[in-house]
mmCIF file of C-alpha atoms in Angstrom:
data_model
loop_
_atom_site.group_PDB
_atom_site.id
_atom_site.type_symbol
_atom_site.label_atom_id
_atom_site.label_comp_id
_atom_site.label_asym_id
_atom_site.label_seq_id
_atom_site.Cartn_x
_atom_site.Cartn_y
_atom_site.Cartn_z
ATOM 1 C CA GLY A 167 -94.273 221.096 -35.759
ATOM 2 C CA ALA A 168 -91.888 223.143 -37.833
ATOM 3 C CA GLY A 169 -93.856 222.834 -41.034
ATOM 4 C CA VAL A 170 -97.018 221.466 -42.609
ATOM 5 C CA SER A 171 -96.822 217.689 -42.728
ATOM 6 C CA GLN A 172 -98.787 215.567 -45.190
ATOM 7 C CA SER A 173 -99.144 211.806 -45.325
ATOM 8 C CA PRO A 174 -98.813 209.569 -47.110
ATOM 9 C CA ARG A 175 -96.252 211.078 -49.445
ATOM 10 C CA TYR A 176 -97.376 208.767 -52.258
ATOM 11 C CA LYS A 177 -100.577 206.784 -52.669
ATOM 12 C CA VAL A 178 -101.520 204.353 -55.412
ATOM 13 C CA ALA A 179 -105.203 203.454 -55.473
ATOM 14 C CA LYS A 180 -107.180 201.126 -57.694
ATOM 15 C CA ARG A 181 -110.077 202.768 -59.485
ATOM 16 C CA GLY A 182 -113.126 202.643 -57.244
ATOM 17 C CA GLN A 183 -111.132 202.511 -54.017
ATOM 18 C CA ASP A 184 -111.631 205.083 -51.240
ATOM 19 C CA VAL A 185 -108.597 207.070 -50.029
ATOM 20 C CA ALA A 186 -107.866 209.371 -47.082
ATOM 21 C CA LEU A 187 -105.145 211.980 -47.137
ATOM 22 C CA ARG A 188 -103.913 213.585 -43.934
ATOM 23 C CA CYS A 189 -102.643 217.077 -43.194
ATOM 24 C CA ASP A 190 -100.954 218.198 -39.962
ATOM 25 C CA PRO A 191 -100.813 221.996 -40.032
ATOM 26 C CA ILE A 192 -98.399 224.180 -38.134
ATOM 27 C CA SER A 193 -99.442 224.291 -34.496
ATOM 28 C CA GLY A 194 -101.703 227.252 -33.798
ATOM 29 C CA HIS A 195 -102.531 227.990 -37.416
ATOM 30 C CA VAL A 196 -106.206 228.833 -37.623
ATOM 31 C CA SER A 197 -106.686 228.528 -41.376
ATOM 32 C CA LEU A 198 -106.215 225.368 -43.411
ATOM 33 C CA PHE A 199 -106.550 224.925 -47.163
ATOM 34 C CA TRP A 200 -106.597 222.012 -49.589
ATOM 35 C CA TYR A 201 -105.526 222.359 -53.213
ATOM 36 C CA GLN A 202 -105.364 219.910 -56.116
ATOM 37 C CA GLN A 203 -102.429 220.157 -58.542
ATOM 38 C CA ALA A 204 -102.679 218.181 -61.769
ATOM 39 C CA LEU A 205 -99.489 217.370 -63.646
ATOM 40 C CA GLY A 206 -98.054 220.463 -65.318
ATOM 41 C CA GLN A 207 -100.713 222.754 -63.876
ATOM 42 C CA GLY A 208 -100.995 225.208 -61.046
ATOM 43 C CA PRO A 209 -102.752 224.297 -57.804
ATOM 44 C CA GLU A 210 -106.527 224.630 -57.798
ATOM 45 C CA PHE A 211 -108.445 225.478 -54.639
ATOM 46 C CA LEU A 212 -110.595 222.749 -53.126
ATOM 47 C CA THR A 213 -111.684 223.847 -49.655
ATOM 48 C CA TYR A 214 -110.892 226.083 -46.672
ATOM 49 C CA PHE A 215 -111.288 225.702 -42.901
ATOM 50 C CA GLN A 216 -111.130 228.276 -40.170
ATOM 51 C CA ASN A 217 -110.550 226.224 -37.039
ATOM 52 C CA GLU A 218 -113.061 223.367 -37.344
ATOM 53 C CA ALA A 219 -115.508 225.256 -39.537
ATOM 54 C CA GLN A 220 -115.459 224.559 -43.251
ATOM 55 C CA LEU A 221 -116.099 228.047 -44.600
ATOM 56 C CA ASP A 222 -115.599 227.454 -48.302
ATOM 57 C CA LYS A 223 -115.922 224.192 -50.194
ATOM 58 C CA SER A 224 -116.690 225.690 -53.566
ATOM 59 C CA GLY A 225 -113.694 224.017 -55.225
ATOM 60 C CA LEU A 226 -114.558 220.418 -54.414
ATOM 61 C CA PRO A 227 -115.092 218.843 -57.842
ATOM 62 C CA SER A 228 -117.804 216.371 -56.877
ATOM 63 C CA ASP A 229 -119.642 214.865 -53.937
ATOM 64 C CA ARG A 230 -117.026 212.102 -53.903
ATOM 65 C CA PHE A 231 -114.671 214.585 -52.245
ATOM 66 C CA PHE A 232 -115.098 215.279 -48.559
ATOM 67 C CA ALA A 233 -112.876 217.136 -46.083
ATOM 68 C CA GLU A 234 -113.010 217.448 -42.322
ATOM 69 C CA ARG A 235 -111.115 219.088 -39.493
ATOM 70 C CA PRO A 236 -113.073 218.004 -36.414
ATOM 71 C CA GLU A 237 -110.831 219.467 -33.689
ATOM 72 C CA GLY A 238 -109.480 222.434 -35.588
ATOM 73 C CA SER A 239 -106.019 221.000 -36.136
ATOM 74 C CA VAL A 240 -105.441 217.855 -38.240
ATOM 75 C CA SER A 241 -107.468 217.647 -41.437
ATOM 76 C CA THR A 242 -108.381 214.714 -43.654
ATOM 77 C CA LEU A 243 -109.346 214.859 -47.313
ATOM 78 C CA LYS A 244 -111.332 211.806 -48.345
ATOM 79 C CA ILE A 245 -112.012 210.765 -51.909
ATOM 80 C CA GLN A 246 -114.594 208.051 -52.450
ATOM 81 C CA ARG A 247 -114.716 205.714 -55.446
ATOM 82 C CA THR A 248 -111.548 207.158 -56.946
ATOM 83 C CA GLN A 249 -111.356 207.715 -60.694
ATOM 84 C CA GLN A 250 -108.373 208.214 -62.960
ATOM 85 C CA GLU A 251 -109.009 211.937 -63.259
ATOM 86 C CA ASP A 252 -108.444 212.223 -59.499
ATOM 87 C CA SER A 253 -104.738 211.501 -60.067
ATOM 88 C CA ALA A 254 -102.913 214.613 -58.890
ATOM 89 C CA VAL A 255 -100.823 216.056 -56.094
ATOM 90 C CA TYR A 256 -102.979 217.168 -53.172
ATOM 91 C CA LEU A 257 -101.504 220.105 -51.311
ATOM 92 C CA CYS A 258 -102.355 221.314 -47.849
ATOM 93 C CA ALA A 259 -101.494 224.772 -46.546
ATOM 94 C CA SER A 260 -102.012 226.522 -43.236
ATOM 95 C CA SER A 261 -101.778 230.087 -42.035
ATOM 96 C CA LEU A 262 -102.414 232.446 -39.179
ATOM 97 C CA GLU A 263 -105.115 234.986 -39.884
ATOM 98 C CA GLN A 264 -103.974 237.700 -42.293
ATOM 99 C CA ALA A 265 -100.616 235.987 -42.777
ATOM 100 C CA GLY A 266 -99.112 234.090 -45.669
ATOM 101 C CA TYR A 267 -99.573 230.419 -46.342
ATOM 102 C CA THR A 268 -97.143 227.615 -45.548
ATOM 103 C CA PHE A 269 -97.571 224.687 -47.910
ATOM 104 C CA GLY A 270 -96.846 221.049 -47.249
ATOM 105 C CA SER A 271 -94.948 218.897 -49.737
ATOM 106 C CA GLY A 272 -98.147 217.234 -50.874
ATOM 107 C CA THR A 273 -99.519 213.739 -51.416
ATOM 108 C CA ARG A 274 -99.142 212.357 -54.917
ATOM 109 C CA LEU A 275 -102.213 210.231 -55.690
ATOM 110 C CA THR A 276 -102.111 207.862 -58.653
ATOM 111 C CA VAL A 277 -105.310 206.033 -59.569
ATOM 112 C CA VAL A 278 -104.733 202.935 -61.690
ATOM 113 C CA GLY B 202 -114.156 234.874 -62.506
ATOM 114 C CA ASN B 203 -110.564 235.335 -61.468
ATOM 115 C CA SER B 204 -107.726 233.998 -63.604
ATOM 116 C CA VAL B 205 -103.941 234.205 -63.909
ATOM 117 C CA THR B 206 -102.020 233.755 -67.152
ATOM 118 C CA GLN B 207 -98.292 233.031 -67.194
ATOM 119 C CA MET B 208 -95.839 232.618 -70.029
ATOM 120 C CA GLU B 209 -95.297 229.013 -70.959
ATOM 121 C CA GLY B 210 -92.012 227.351 -70.192
ATOM 122 C CA PRO B 211 -89.545 226.015 -69.991
ATOM 123 C CA VAL B 212 -87.429 229.121 -69.882
ATOM 124 C CA THR B 213 -83.788 228.179 -70.344
ATOM 125 C CA LEU B 214 -81.093 230.714 -69.460
ATOM 126 C CA SER B 215 -77.387 230.779 -68.858
ATOM 127 C CA GLU B 216 -76.081 231.713 -65.442
ATOM 128 C CA GLU B 217 -76.004 235.491 -64.829
ATOM 129 C CA ALA B 218 -78.595 236.177 -67.535
ATOM 130 C CA PHE B 219 -81.554 238.520 -66.963
ATOM 131 C CA LEU B 220 -84.869 236.852 -66.187
ATOM 132 C CA THR B 221 -88.417 237.973 -66.928
ATOM 133 C CA ILE B 222 -91.446 235.751 -66.402
ATOM 134 C CA ASN B 223 -94.642 237.415 -67.539
ATOM 135 C CA CYS B 224 -97.850 237.249 -65.511
ATOM 136 C CA THR B 225 -101.188 238.925 -66.203
ATOM 137 C CA TYR B 226 -104.393 238.579 -64.258
ATOM 138 C CA THR B 227 -108.143 239.067 -64.381
ATOM 139 C CA ALA B 228 -109.969 239.838 -61.156
ATOM 140 C CA THR B 229 -113.281 241.358 -60.130
ATOM 141 C CA GLY B 230 -111.843 243.513 -57.350
ATOM 142 C CA TYR B 231 -108.449 244.680 -56.177
ATOM 143 C CA PRO B 232 -106.490 241.521 -55.523
ATOM 144 C CA SER B 233 -103.247 240.859 -53.716
ATOM 145 C CA LEU B 234 -100.615 239.331 -55.997
ATOM 146 C CA PHE B 235 -98.006 236.684 -55.251
ATOM 147 C CA TRP B 236 -95.143 234.745 -56.738
ATOM 148 C CA TYR B 237 -94.528 231.248 -55.383
ATOM 149 C CA VAL B 238 -91.573 228.990 -56.185
ATOM 150 C CA GLN B 239 -91.492 225.200 -56.166
ATOM 151 C CA TYR B 240 -88.075 223.555 -56.048
ATOM 152 C CA PRO B 241 -87.847 219.889 -57.079
ATOM 153 C CA GLY B 242 -89.330 217.608 -54.426
ATOM 154 C CA GLU B 243 -90.358 220.498 -52.178
ATOM 155 C CA GLY B 244 -93.556 222.345 -51.325
ATOM 156 C CA LEU B 245 -94.566 225.721 -52.685
ATOM 157 C CA GLN B 246 -92.771 228.628 -51.024
ATOM 158 C CA LEU B 247 -93.821 232.254 -51.065
ATOM 159 C CA LEU B 248 -91.219 234.250 -52.991
ATOM 160 C CA LEU B 249 -92.732 237.748 -52.868
ATOM 161 C CA LYS B 250 -96.020 239.598 -52.771
ATOM 162 C CA ALA B 251 -97.676 242.957 -53.380
ATOM 163 C CA THR B 252 -101.006 244.057 -51.953
ATOM 164 C CA LYS B 253 -101.841 247.239 -53.855
ATOM 165 C CA ALA B 254 -101.175 249.045 -57.101
ATOM 166 C CA ASP B 255 -97.594 250.219 -57.685
ATOM 167 C CA ASP B 256 -96.274 248.130 -54.777
ATOM 168 C CA LYS B 257 -93.022 246.336 -55.517
ATOM 169 C CA GLY B 258 -92.388 242.965 -53.911
ATOM 170 C CA SER B 259 -88.788 241.779 -53.647
ATOM 171 C CA ASN B 260 -86.873 238.845 -52.202
ATOM 172 C CA LYS B 261 -83.607 237.002 -52.965
ATOM 173 C CA GLY B 262 -82.881 239.354 -55.874
ATOM 174 C CA PHE B 263 -86.289 238.792 -57.476
ATOM 175 C CA GLU B 264 -88.691 241.703 -57.984
ATOM 176 C CA ALA B 265 -92.217 242.212 -59.260
ATOM 177 C CA THR B 266 -94.298 245.395 -59.500
ATOM 178 C CA TYR B 267 -98.113 245.442 -59.226
ATOM 179 C CA ARG B 268 -99.277 247.239 -62.390
ATOM 180 C CA LYS B 269 -103.006 247.895 -62.196
ATOM 181 C CA GLU B 270 -103.191 249.665 -65.559
ATOM 182 C CA THR B 271 -101.811 246.628 -67.403
ATOM 183 C CA THR B 272 -103.113 244.028 -64.881
ATOM 184 C CA SER B 273 -99.623 242.565 -64.718
ATOM 185 C CA PHE B 274 -97.135 241.331 -62.110
ATOM 186 C CA HIS B 275 -94.044 240.286 -64.069
ATOM 187 C CA LEU B 276 -91.218 238.572 -62.192
ATOM 188 C CA GLU B 277 -87.659 239.802 -62.835
ATOM 189 C CA LYS B 278 -84.158 239.021 -61.655
ATOM 190 C CA GLY B 279 -81.017 240.719 -62.864
ATOM 191 C CA SER B 280 -78.642 237.757 -62.701
ATOM 192 C CA VAL B 281 -79.933 234.208 -62.333
ATOM 193 C CA GLN B 282 -78.051 231.348 -60.706
ATOM 194 C CA VAL B 283 -78.234 227.605 -61.253
ATOM 195 C CA SER B 284 -79.893 227.355 -57.845
ATOM 196 C CA ASP B 285 -82.830 229.418 -59.158
ATOM 197 C CA SER B 286 -83.910 226.489 -61.337
ATOM 198 C CA ALA B 287 -87.466 225.727 -60.240
ATOM 199 C CA VAL B 288 -91.111 226.191 -61.214
ATOM 200 C CA TYR B 289 -92.526 229.670 -60.582
ATOM 201 C CA PHE B 290 -96.231 230.301 -60.012
ATOM 202 C CA CYS B 291 -98.023 233.631 -60.154
ATOM 203 C CA ALA B 292 -101.137 233.834 -57.986
ATOM 204 C CA LEU B 293 -103.798 236.242 -56.811
ATOM 205 C CA ARG B 294 -106.111 236.503 -53.839
ATOM 206 C CA ASP B 295 -109.229 238.522 -54.340
ATOM 207 C CA MET B 296 -110.554 240.819 -51.644
ATOM 208 C CA GLY B 297 -112.790 239.040 -49.170
ATOM 209 C CA ARG B 298 -111.566 235.581 -50.106
ATOM 210 C CA ARG B 299 -108.862 233.460 -48.549
ATOM 211 C CA ALA B 300 -108.331 231.140 -51.527
ATOM 212 C CA LEU B 301 -105.528 231.700 -54.026
ATOM 213 C CA THR B 302 -105.943 231.474 -57.793
ATOM 214 C CA PHE B 303 -102.761 230.211 -59.451
ATOM 215 C CA GLY B 304 -101.347 230.374 -62.939
ATOM 216 C CA SER B 305 -100.149 227.185 -64.591
ATOM 217 C CA GLY B 306 -96.505 227.734 -63.653
ATOM 218 C CA THR B 307 -93.323 228.471 -65.578
ATOM 219 C CA ARG B 308 -90.345 226.143 -65.357
ATOM 220 C CA LEU B 309 -86.979 227.920 -65.245
ATOM 221 C CA GLN B 310 -83.811 226.038 -66.125
ATOM 222 C CA VAL B 311 -80.512 227.826 -65.525
ATOM 223 C CA GLN B 312 -77.449 226.304 -67.122
ATOM 224 C CA PRO B 313 -73.901 226.850 -65.805
#
């Protein structure tokens, strides 16, 4: 596609519920990144894939967060047993090697 | 660790005023530096970048110079427009890493 597509655009989850956030990167982009952006803050790195390999997951805040990219294109970020502090905008970005990122518009997660 | 510090907003200016948004960084190596812009309801967009000391990035009338001696990358524009109203993020990418480290963002409001 023309850009990075994320779905859903908005998600409201009850505390304790599991959620799955989807990212469709630009076709052919090797690298894919997930970031978490709390209200009024800058994005914070969560994890990075090169094709299907998860090369860096140092930013995942707990073992409730899990990301996958099984075929090297679409990626899913899963959050288990959501808590209120998980409320944020989750941003996905993709890039060709050695090129700049293209960000999606994000998924706004609200945990109530 | 790496960090980016930006001036707090909001910055409110009249149209055609001069803009400076300060950004300083801490990094272990020789990072690449970026400015991203986020318009309301849209994803982050790369505004400009610089990859080594004394490089000047420029785009759409905005400029920033990589100053290694002061560890700074201040964003400037000579004459702002209402359409420049957005949130601006300074970011760095350290050598050998693909992840970006962002500042907390500075909201710019330009009044007609």
